[in-house]
């Protein structure tokens, strides 16, 4: 099921048909010498009918801070303010990262494997979704002050 969703992301969605329209079907020869006509409904094993998955959106990985290692990793699965499954090391968009020494967001001019080796000026993620050391969750920041959040709001996806 995931393969169907991933394969359809980024391009034109496939046309879904039930097999009842189009040119007349020609018989297909079965191995026993009997003539069989394909099932127009697409039911049965080996069906070639495309499956529509309208409720499955394209998965988008994000770059999330892992507090225990003070490193940024690709978040492969998360929600409710936390990442549940981490992947490879990454650098967040705009290179705005948390400096674990003073717990503020700063511009990173030299990111290496999810860690910053040279800090710049204070910043805030454009998304407004910031990590809170108070509860270890991501919240929308309602009031950014010099690379920190003065007032956290609702939970957001990392």
Coordinates of N, CA and C in Angstrom, one line a residue:
X1 N 0.8 -1.2 0.0 CA 0.0 0.0 0.0 C 0.9 1.2 0.0
X2 N 2.0 1.2 0.8 CA 2.8 2.4 0.8 C 3.5 2.6 -0.6
X3 N 3.8 1.5 -1.2 CA 4.4 1.6 -2.6 C 3.5 2.4 -3.5
X4 N 2.2 2.1 -3.4 CA 1.2 2.7 -4.3 C 1.2 4.2 -4.0
X5 N 1.2 4.6 -2.7 CA 1.2 6.0 -2.4 C 2.5 6.7 -2.8
X6 N 3.6 6.1 -2.5 CA 4.9 6.7 -2.9 C 5.1 6.8 -4.4
X7 N 4.7 5.8 -5.1 CA 4.8 5.8 -6.6 C 4.0 6.9 -7.2
X8 N 2.9 7.2 -6.6 CA 2.0 8.2 -7.2 C 2.3 9.7 -6.8
X9 N 3.2 9.9 -5.8 CA 3.6 11.2 -5.4 C 4.5 11.9 -6.5
X10 N 4.3 13.1 -6.6 CA 5.2 13.9 -7.5 C 4.8 13.9 -9.0
X11 N 3.9 13.2 -9.4 CA 3.5 13.1 -10.8 C 2.0 13.2 -11.0
X12 N 1.6 13.0 -12.2 CA 0.2 13.0 -12.5 C -0.4 11.7 -12.0
X13 N -1.5 11.8 -11.2 CA -2.1 10.5 -10.7 C -2.6 9.7 -11.8
X14 N -2.5 8.3 -11.6 CA -2.9 7.4 -12.7 C -4.4 7.5 -12.9
X15 N -4.8 7.3 -14.2 CA -6.3 7.2 -14.5 C -6.8 5.9 -13.9
X16 N -7.9 5.9 -13.2 CA -8.4 4.7 -12.6 C -9.7 4.4 -13.4
X17 N -9.7 3.1 -13.8 CA -10.8 2.6 -14.6 C -11.3 1.3 -14.0
X18 N -12.5 1.0 -14.3 CA -13.0 -0.3 -13.8 C -13.0 -1.4 -14.9
X19 N -12.4 -1.0 -16.0 CA -12.2 -2.0 -17.1 C -13.4 -2.3 -18.0
X20 N -14.4 -1.5 -17.8 CA -15.6 -1.7 -18.6 C -15.7 -0.9 -19.9
X21 N -14.9 0.1 -20.0 CA -14.9 1.0 -21.2 C -13.7 0.7 -22.1
X22 N -13.7 1.2 -23.3 CA -12.6 1.0 -24.2 C -12.9 -0.1 -25.2
X23 N -11.9 -0.5 -26.0 CA -12.1 -1.4 -27.1 C -12.5 -2.8 -26.6
X24 N -13.2 -3.6 -27.4 CA -13.6 -4.9 -27.0 C -12.4 -5.7 -26.6
X25 N -12.7 -6.6 -25.6 CA -11.6 -7.4 -25.1 C -11.5 -8.6 -26.0
X26 N -10.2 -9.0 -26.2 CA -10.0 -10.2 -26.9 C -9.7 -11.4 -26.0
X27 N -10.1 -12.6 -26.3 CA -9.9 -13.7 -25.4 C -8.4 -13.9 -25.2
X28 N -8.1 -14.4 -24.0 CA -6.7 -14.8 -23.6 C -6.6 -16.3 -23.5
X29 N -5.6 -16.9 -24.1 CA -5.5 -18.3 -24.1 C -4.9 -18.8 -22.7
X30 N -5.6 -19.7 -22.1 CA -5.1 -20.3 -20.8 C -4.3 -21.5 -21.2
X31 N -3.5 -22.0 -20.2 CA -2.5 -23.1 -20.4 C -3.2 -24.4 -20.8
X32 N -4.5 -24.6 -20.5 CA -5.2 -25.9 -20.7 C -5.7 -26.0 -22.1
X33 N -5.5 -25.0 -22.9 CA -6.1 -25.0 -24.3 C -7.4 -24.4 -24.3
X34 N -8.0 -24.1 -23.2 CA -9.3 -23.4 -23.2 C -9.1 -21.9 -23.4
X35 N -10.2 -21.3 -23.9 CA -10.1 -19.9 -24.1 C -10.8 -19.2 -22.9
X36 N -10.2 -18.2 -22.4 CA -10.7 -17.5 -21.2 C -10.8 -16.0 -21.6
X37 N -11.8 -15.3 -21.1 CA -12.0 -13.9 -21.3 C -11.6 -13.2 -20.0
X38 N -10.8 -12.1 -20.1 CA -10.4 -11.4 -18.8 C -11.6 -10.9 -18.1
X39 N -11.5 -10.8 -16.8 CA -12.6 -10.3 -15.9 C -12.6 -8.8 -16.0
X40 N -13.6 -8.2 -16.5 CA -13.6 -6.7 -16.7 C -13.6 -6.0 -15.3
X41 N -14.0 -6.6 -14.3 CA -14.1 -5.9 -13.0 C -12.7 -5.7 -12.4
X42 N -11.8 -6.5 -12.8 CA -10.4 -6.4 -12.3 C -10.3 -7.3 -11.0
X43 N -11.3 -8.0 -10.6 CA -11.2 -8.9 -9.4 C -10.4 -10.1 -9.7
X44 N -9.8 -10.7 -8.7 CA -9.1 -11.9 -8.8 C -7.6 -11.6 -8.7
X45 N -6.8 -12.7 -8.7 CA -5.4 -12.6 -8.6 C -4.8 -12.1 -9.9
X46 N -3.7 -11.3 -9.7 CA -3.0 -10.8 -10.9 C -3.7 -9.6 -11.6
X47 N -4.7 -9.0 -10.9 CA -5.4 -7.9 -11.5 C -4.5 -6.7 -11.8
X48 N -4.8 -6.1 -13.0 CA -3.9 -4.9 -13.4 C -4.7 -3.6 -13.2
X49 N -5.7 -3.6 -12.4 CA -6.5 -2.4 -12.2 C -5.8 -1.5 -11.2
X50 N -5.7 -0.2 -11.5 CA -5.0 0.7 -10.5 C -5.9 0.9 -9.3
X51 N -5.3 1.1 -8.2 CA -6.0 1.3 -6.9 C -5.9 2.7 -6.5
X52 N -7.0 3.4 -6.2 CA -7.0 4.8 -5.8 C -6.8 4.8 -4.3
X53 N -6.0 5.7 -3.8 CA -5.8 5.9 -2.4 C -5.9 7.4 -2.1
X54 N -7.2 7.9 -2.1 CA -7.4 9.4 -2.0 C -7.0 9.9 -0.6
X55 N -7.1 9.1 0.4 CA -6.9 9.6 1.8 C -5.4 9.5 2.2
X56 N -4.5 9.0 1.3 CA -3.1 8.9 1.6 C -2.4 10.0 0.9
X57 N -1.8 10.9 1.7 CA -1.0 12.0 1.1 C 0.4 11.6 0.9
X58 N 1.1 12.5 0.2 CA 2.6 12.2 0.0 C 3.3 12.4 1.3
X59 N 4.1 11.5 1.7 CA 4.9 11.6 2.9 C 6.0 12.6 2.7
X60 N 6.2 13.5 3.7 CA 7.2 14.5 3.6 C 8.1 14.3 4.9
X61 N 9.3 14.0 4.7 CA 10.2 13.8 5.9 C 10.6 15.2 6.3
X62 N 10.8 15.4 7.6 CA 11.3 16.7 8.1 C 12.6 16.4 8.8
X63 N 13.3 17.5 9.3 CA 14.5 17.4 10.0 C 14.2 17.8 11.4
X64 N 14.4 16.9 12.4 CA 14.0 17.2 13.8 C 15.2 17.0 14.7
X65 N 15.1 17.8 15.8 CA 16.1 17.8 16.8 C 15.9 16.6 17.8
X66 N 17.0 15.9 18.0 CA 16.9 14.7 19.0 C 17.6 15.2 20.2
X67 N 16.8 15.4 21.3 CA 17.4 16.0 22.5 C 18.5 15.2 23.2
X68 N 18.3 13.9 23.2 CA 19.3 13.0 23.9 C 20.7 13.0 23.2
X69 N 20.7 13.3 21.9 CA 22.0 13.3 21.2 C 22.4 14.7 20.8
X70 N 21.6 15.7 21.0 CA 21.8 17.1 20.5 C 22.2 17.1 19.1
X71 N 21.5 16.3 18.3 CA 21.7 16.2 16.8 C 20.4 16.2 16.1
X72 N 20.5 16.7 14.8 CA 19.3 16.7 14.0 C 19.3 15.5 13.1
X73 N 18.1 14.9 13.0 CA 17.9 13.7 12.2 C 16.7 13.8 11.4
X74 N 16.6 13.1 10.3 CA 15.4 13.1 9.4 C 14.3 12.4 10.2
X75 N 13.2 13.0 10.4 CA 12.0 12.4 11.1 C 11.2 11.6 10.1
X76 N 11.2 10.3 10.2 CA 10.5 9.5 9.3 C 9.0 9.2 9.7
X77 N 8.7 9.4 11.0 CA 7.4 9.3 11.4 C 7.2 10.1 12.7
X78 N 6.2 10.9 12.8 CA 6.0 11.7 14.0 C 4.7 12.4 14.0
X79 N 4.4 13.1 15.0 CA 3.1 13.8 15.2 C 2.9 14.2 16.6
X80 N 2.0 15.0 16.9 CA 1.7 15.4 18.3 C 2.9 16.0 19.0
X81 N 3.7 16.7 18.2 CA 4.8 17.4 18.8 C 6.1 16.6 19.0
X82 N 6.1 15.4 18.5 CA 7.3 14.5 18.7 C 7.6 13.7 17.5
X83 N 8.9 13.3 17.3 CA 9.3 12.4 16.2 C 9.4 11.0 16.8
X84 N 8.7 10.0 16.2 CA 8.7 8.6 16.7 C 9.8 7.8 16.1
X85 N 10.3 8.2 14.9 CA 11.2 7.3 14.2 C 12.2 8.2 13.4
X86 N 13.5 8.1 13.8 CA 14.5 8.9 13.2 C 15.3 8.2 12.2
X87 N 15.7 8.9 11.2 CA 16.6 8.4 10.1 C 18.0 8.9 10.1
X88 N 18.5 9.3 9.0 CA 19.8 9.8 8.8 C 20.0 11.3 9.4
X89 N 21.2 11.6 9.7 CA 21.5 13.0 10.1 C 21.1 14.0 9.0
X90 N 20.7 15.2 9.4 CA 20.3 16.2 8.4 C 20.5 17.6 8.9
X91 N 20.3 18.6 8.1 CA 20.3 20.0 8.5 C 19.0 20.6 8.2
X92 N 18.3 21.3 9.1 CA 17.0 21.8 8.9 C 17.0 22.9 7.8
X93 N 15.9 23.2 7.2 CA 15.8 24.3 6.3 C 16.4 25.6 6.8
X94 N 16.9 26.4 6.0 CA 17.5 27.7 6.4 C 18.7 27.6 7.3
X95 N 19.1 26.3 7.7 CA 20.2 26.1 8.6 C 20.0 26.8 10.0
X96 N 18.7 26.9 10.4 CA 18.4 27.5 11.7 C 18.3 26.3 12.7
X97 N 19.3 26.2 13.6 CA 19.4 25.0 14.4 C 19.5 25.4 15.9
X98 N 19.2 24.5 16.8 CA 19.2 24.7 18.2 C 20.7 24.6 18.7
X99 N 21.2 25.6 19.4 CA 22.5 25.5 20.1 C 22.2 24.8 21.4
X100 N 22.6 23.6 21.6 CA 22.3 22.9 22.9 C 23.0 23.5 24.1
X101 N 24.0 24.3 23.9 CA 24.8 24.9 25.0 C 23.9 25.9 25.7
X102 N 23.2 26.8 24.9 CA 22.4 27.8 25.6 C 20.9 27.7 25.2
X103 N 20.5 26.6 24.5 CA 19.1 26.2 24.2 C 18.4 27.3 23.4
X104 N 19.1 27.9 22.4 CA 18.5 28.9 21.6 C 18.7 28.5 20.1
X105 N 17.9 29.0 19.2 CA 18.0 28.8 17.8 C 19.0 29.8 17.3
X106 N 19.9 29.3 16.5 CA 20.9 30.2 15.8 C 21.2 29.7 14.4
X107 N 21.6 30.6 13.6 CA 22.0 30.3 12.2 C 23.3 29.5 12.3
X108 N 23.3 28.4 11.6 CA 24.5 27.6 11.5 C 25.2 27.8 10.2
X109 N 26.4 28.2 10.3 CA 27.2 28.5 9.0 C 28.0 27.3 8.6
X110 N 28.2 26.3 9.5 CA 28.9 25.1 9.2 C 28.3 23.8 9.8
X111 N 27.2 23.4 9.2 CA 26.5 22.1 9.7 C 27.3 20.9 9.2
X112 N 27.4 19.9 10.1 CA 28.1 18.7 9.7 C 27.4 17.5 10.4
X113 N 26.8 16.6 9.6 CA 26.1 15.5 10.1 C 25.1 15.8 11.3
X114 N 24.3 16.8 11.1 CA 23.2 17.1 12.0 C 23.6 17.9 13.2
X115 N 24.9 18.3 13.2 CA 25.4 19.1 14.3 C 26.1 20.4 13.7
X116 N 26.0 21.5 14.5 CA 26.6 22.7 14.0 C 28.0 22.9 14.6
X117 N 29.0 23.2 13.7 CA 30.3 23.5 14.2 C 30.7 25.0 14.3
X118 N 29.8 25.8 13.7 CA 30.1 27.3 13.8 C 28.7 28.0 13.8
X119 N 28.5 28.7 14.9 CA 27.2 29.4 15.1 C 27.2 30.8 14.6
X120 N 26.1 31.3 14.2 CA 25.9 32.7 13.8 C 24.9 33.4 14.7
X121 N 24.1 34.3 14.1 CA 23.1 35.1 14.8 C 21.9 34.3 15.1
X122 N 21.1 34.8 16.1 CA 19.8 34.2 16.5 C 18.9 34.1 15.3
X123 N 18.0 33.1 15.3 CA 17.1 32.9 14.2 C 15.9 32.1 14.8
X124 N 14.9 31.9 13.9 CA 13.7 31.1 14.2 C 13.3 30.4 13.0
X125 N 12.8 29.2 13.1 CA 12.3 28.5 11.9 C 11.2 29.2 11.2
X126 N 11.1 29.3 9.9 CA 10.1 30.0 9.2 C 8.7 29.4 9.5
X127 N 8.7 28.1 9.8 CA 7.4 27.4 10.1 C 6.8 27.8 11.4
X128 N 7.7 28.4 12.3 CA 7.2 28.8 13.6 C 7.1 27.6 14.6
X129 N 7.4 26.4 14.1 CA 7.4 25.2 15.0 C 8.8 25.1 15.6
X130 N 8.8 25.2 17.0 CA 10.0 25.2 17.7 C 10.0 24.1 18.8
X131 N 11.2 23.6 19.1 CA 11.4 22.6 20.1 C 11.4 23.3 21.5
X132 N 10.7 22.7 22.5 CA 10.6 23.1 23.8 C 11.4 22.2 24.7
X133 N 12.5 22.7 25.4 CA 13.2 21.9 26.3 C 12.4 21.6 27.6
X134 N 11.4 22.4 27.8 CA 10.5 22.2 29.0 C 9.8 20.8 29.0
X135 N 9.3 20.5 27.9 CA 8.5 19.2 27.8 C 9.1 18.3 26.7
X136 N 10.1 18.7 25.9 CA 10.7 17.8 24.9 C 9.8 17.7 23.7
X137 N 8.9 18.6 23.5 CA 8.0 18.5 22.3 C 8.1 19.7 21.4
X138 N 7.6 19.6 20.2 CA 7.6 20.8 19.3 C 6.2 21.5 19.5
X139 N 6.3 22.8 19.5 CA 5.1 23.6 19.7 C 5.2 24.8 18.6
X140 N 4.1 25.3 18.2 CA 4.1 26.5 17.5 C 4.4 27.7 18.4
X141 N 5.4 28.5 18.0 CA 5.8 29.6 18.9 C 5.0 30.8 18.6
X142 N 4.3 31.3 19.6 CA 3.4 32.5 19.4 C 4.2 33.8 19.6
X143 N 5.4 33.7 20.3 CA 6.2 34.9 20.5 C 7.7 34.6 20.5
X144 N 8.3 34.8 19.4 CA 9.8 34.6 19.3 C 10.6 35.7 19.8
X145 N 11.6 35.4 20.6 CA 12.4 36.5 21.2 C 13.9 36.0 21.1
X146 N 14.7 36.6 20.2 CA 16.1 36.3 20.1 C 16.5 34.8 20.0
X147 N 15.8 34.1 19.2 CA 16.2 32.7 19.0 C 15.5 31.7 20.0
X148 N 14.7 32.3 20.9 CA 13.9 31.5 21.8 C 12.5 31.8 21.7
X149 N 11.7 30.9 22.3 CA 10.2 31.1 22.3 C 9.8 31.7 23.7
X150 N 9.2 32.8 23.7 CA 8.7 33.4 24.9 C 7.3 32.9 25.3
X151 N 6.5 32.4 24.2 CA 5.2 31.9 24.5 C 4.9 30.7 23.5
X152 N 4.8 29.5 24.0 CA 4.5 28.3 23.2 C 3.0 28.2 23.0
X153 N 2.6 27.7 21.9 CA 1.2 27.5 21.6 C 0.9 26.0 21.4
X154 N 0.1 25.7 20.4 CA -0.3 24.3 20.1 C 0.9 23.5 19.7
X155 N 0.7 22.1 19.8 CA 1.7 21.2 19.3 C 1.8 21.3 17.8
X156 N 2.9 21.0 17.3 CA 3.1 21.0 15.8 C 4.0 19.8 15.5
X157 N 4.0 19.4 14.2 CA 4.8 18.3 13.7 C 6.2 18.8 13.6
X158 N 7.1 18.0 14.1 CA 8.6 18.4 14.0 C 9.0 18.6 12.6

